[in-house]
Amino acid sequence: MDTFVTFTMLGLVLGSVYAIAASGLVLTYNTSGIFNFAHGAQAMLGAFLYWQLTIGWGVPAPLALLIVIAVVGPLMGLGLYFLIMRGLRDTAEVTKIVVTVSIMLGMLFLSQWFWHPEEPRTLHMFFGDGAKVRFFGATLHVHEIICLVVAVVIAVGLRLLFTRTRMGATMRGVVDDPDLLRLSGHNPERIAGFSWALSSMLAVVAGILVTPISGGTLEANLLTLLVIDAFAAAMFGRLRSIPRTFAGAIGLGLAGTYLLGYAPTTWTWTSNLRVSLPMIALFVVLIVLPQDRLRGAAVRTRERYHVPSVRKAAGWAVALVVIVYLIRLLMVESAVTTLTIGVCFAIVALSLTVLTGYAGEMNLAPLSFGAIATIVVFHFGITGSGLAQRLTIVGVLLGVIVAGLVGGLVALPALRLRGLYLALATMAFGVFLSNMVLRDTTEHELFGVRFSIFTGGTLVIPPLKVGPLDLANPTTFLMTATVVFAVIGVGLVALRNSGYGRRLTAMKDSPAASAMLGQNLVTLKLSVFVLSAGIAGLGGILMSSAMGSVSGETFTIVISLTLLMLTVVAGIGYVSGAFFGGVMAGVGFSVIMVSFNNLAKAQPDLEGLYLLLGNIAAVSPALIGVGVGRNPSGSVHQVVEGYRKLAGAKPVLVGGAAVVAAAYALALAGVLDNWWFASISIVTVFALPVIGEMVMPTAVLGAEEAARRRPLDPERIGVDEPYTDAVLARVDRELGLPPAVPRPVLRTPADPAPRGRHAQSDAAAPAGPESEKELTVNAVP
């Protein structure tokens, strides 16, 4: 009985912390329509800051709590909403998800910047670990009792806020109809900002309370993912009901502790199942709970993509292979493998292009399917022994097929999910795979056969050999991976231009309309999930082979989210966006950070500067991801639009090509360092549209737009500059004059036809028989 009471109380305590965190998620979603994936990272930052104040700087605990909970927490929420979140209106669901994921990653990198992860930090319970009381035979810490009391107070307070106060009613109306709320005299922005401040405060409270219960060790990734477990409780309340959210959180906490206390001792995977239980519950809740109905109208968002023809895509594919080979000539042997890993990441990113960019379906765990394919080829696709081990093409095909089938199995129960629900379902699958499968290093026996899934915690994946093609050579591997990416990319463009691709786009724009036209949405979703998972599986196999050996950390959900974020930033609707996003996720920023760290060691006098630049480079992917709300179509779209305008400015294009070619020749001759060549090339590519507007504005912008942007020269007005209403308005603005007011103008019928600012009003004046001077009124804008 004492054991039962003990595990029950521990489950209630853990569930209460989940409830506090989940209630913050419900608040933000109900007032802004945004599911905050950064909620756990906010809790993590609050816990680290509390440790810094109390342990690092010796601030008394009550004062530290007041500063972190009442000041820093609300300010963090207000800053997130007013600086970022309110600019996400009229964006697709994937953009909203990516922005909050970017904030989560940015907070993770920021914590590692200020609090080095290799230094141990421990957060103790309130009143010390020795402060305990006895309750029905169970021993409870005072800290745990405080958790229960705080959770009850928050539950009752939020219930009263939503049901008994005017503020609660207006908070519910912010998402439903902000315009109507504004007409009734309320400020929706202020109400949403208050909700985000309150939600951030609850996240900080949860982070401070849960850390001592979970062991006390402060580790950024672990604490962030621990609070993510509250997602299941929030979804149990369908992101609307606070009571159901708290009930789900308590049930989740009790289930975890009961499993830990009463599972058979022969279960070697009990601890992994205990960690995975919240994600299993999240997936089950998403499948079981009723979903919203299909919307009848297409949702117009700010994302715009231009799909090239197959012929253009094939031309760019050939150009990509040539460019990669030319870059290979500049690289040392060790850097070739690094670039190969980046190209393999780009192949995985192609799975997101077809699934999210074309079909509008979500997958937050693309690397999980790469992990499945890697496990399959490790067990069934290797031949030879020692250094002569090679992957077989049959094993690779088997891995791709299994990954596709698993993708179909995951999608099968999730076919009724859309948008955020589908994103959370795939995230639950990815976290479950990492916690349950990739951590399973023990040996099992099934039908007399002994095996282990992730043998020894590390899988050694040799290179592929197909006839004379042996990928043991780094250059051969790089070029083969590039050709594979190019072929798949051209195939996806051809698919997008086919009838099947148009059906996918129709489903993305309006599922209800697509269904009414006779499309089978179940078949479409299932087929595109299988295709996407197969592509991710192939990329995962090649990536694992390029690395040589992989562990469970290679396929974590954080890396999958980073890949998704950078692919969306580059342009998830473009094959080229998948390439740039995949390369940057795989190796780009890590190479930059390593370079700055090496420079810091080589030049001790400038060590501080280089370390600062390295930390900025670590945070920069998240900063770029936050900016996707301003450019939801991606940077590739922006570059493409810029180069479209340069079609009439051939000298600018030729000049840019000449600059890049000259820099390449100098780098090949050893005159320029490779980093200088890369910097010059990148700056030239991105600056060329701007240079074109400056050098040849008429050819790039058109005559009218160029005239509008041309600086005003007063001496040219009426001579070379047409004397128009727009010019007069610009003159008034330059001189700081108020807008012109209507004034009478006298003229006779013999006067010439009016021009300029009087033309419209005089032309509209009624013609009269009078031969005397007539009075007309000129309406000056």
Short mmCIF file of C-alpha atoms in Angstrom, two decimals, residues 63 114 197 205 232 315 387 417 431 440 501 523 599 686:
data_model
loop_
_atom_site.label_atom_id
_atom_site.label_comp_id
_atom_site.label_asym_id
_atom_site.label_seq_id
_atom_site.Cartn_x
_atom_site.Cartn_y
_atom_site.Cartn_z
CA LEU A 63 13.98 37.57 -4.82
CA PHE A 114 25.96 31.60 -21.82
CA ALA A 197 3.10 37.09 -21.13
CA VAL A 205 7.24 28.24 -13.32
CA ALA A 232 0.01 15.44 -24.94
CA GLY A 315 19.38 22.10 -67.28
CA LEU A 387 37.64 -3.02 -44.48
CA LEU A 417 -5.24 14.70 -39.36
CA VAL A 431 10.52 11.27 -30.48
CA ASP A 440 17.39 -0.26 -27.66
CA GLY A 501 1.15 16.92 -58.89
CA THR A 523 -5.06 7.66 -51.63
CA LEU A 599 40.87 30.73 -35.65
CA PHE A 686 23.01 37.80 -53.63
#
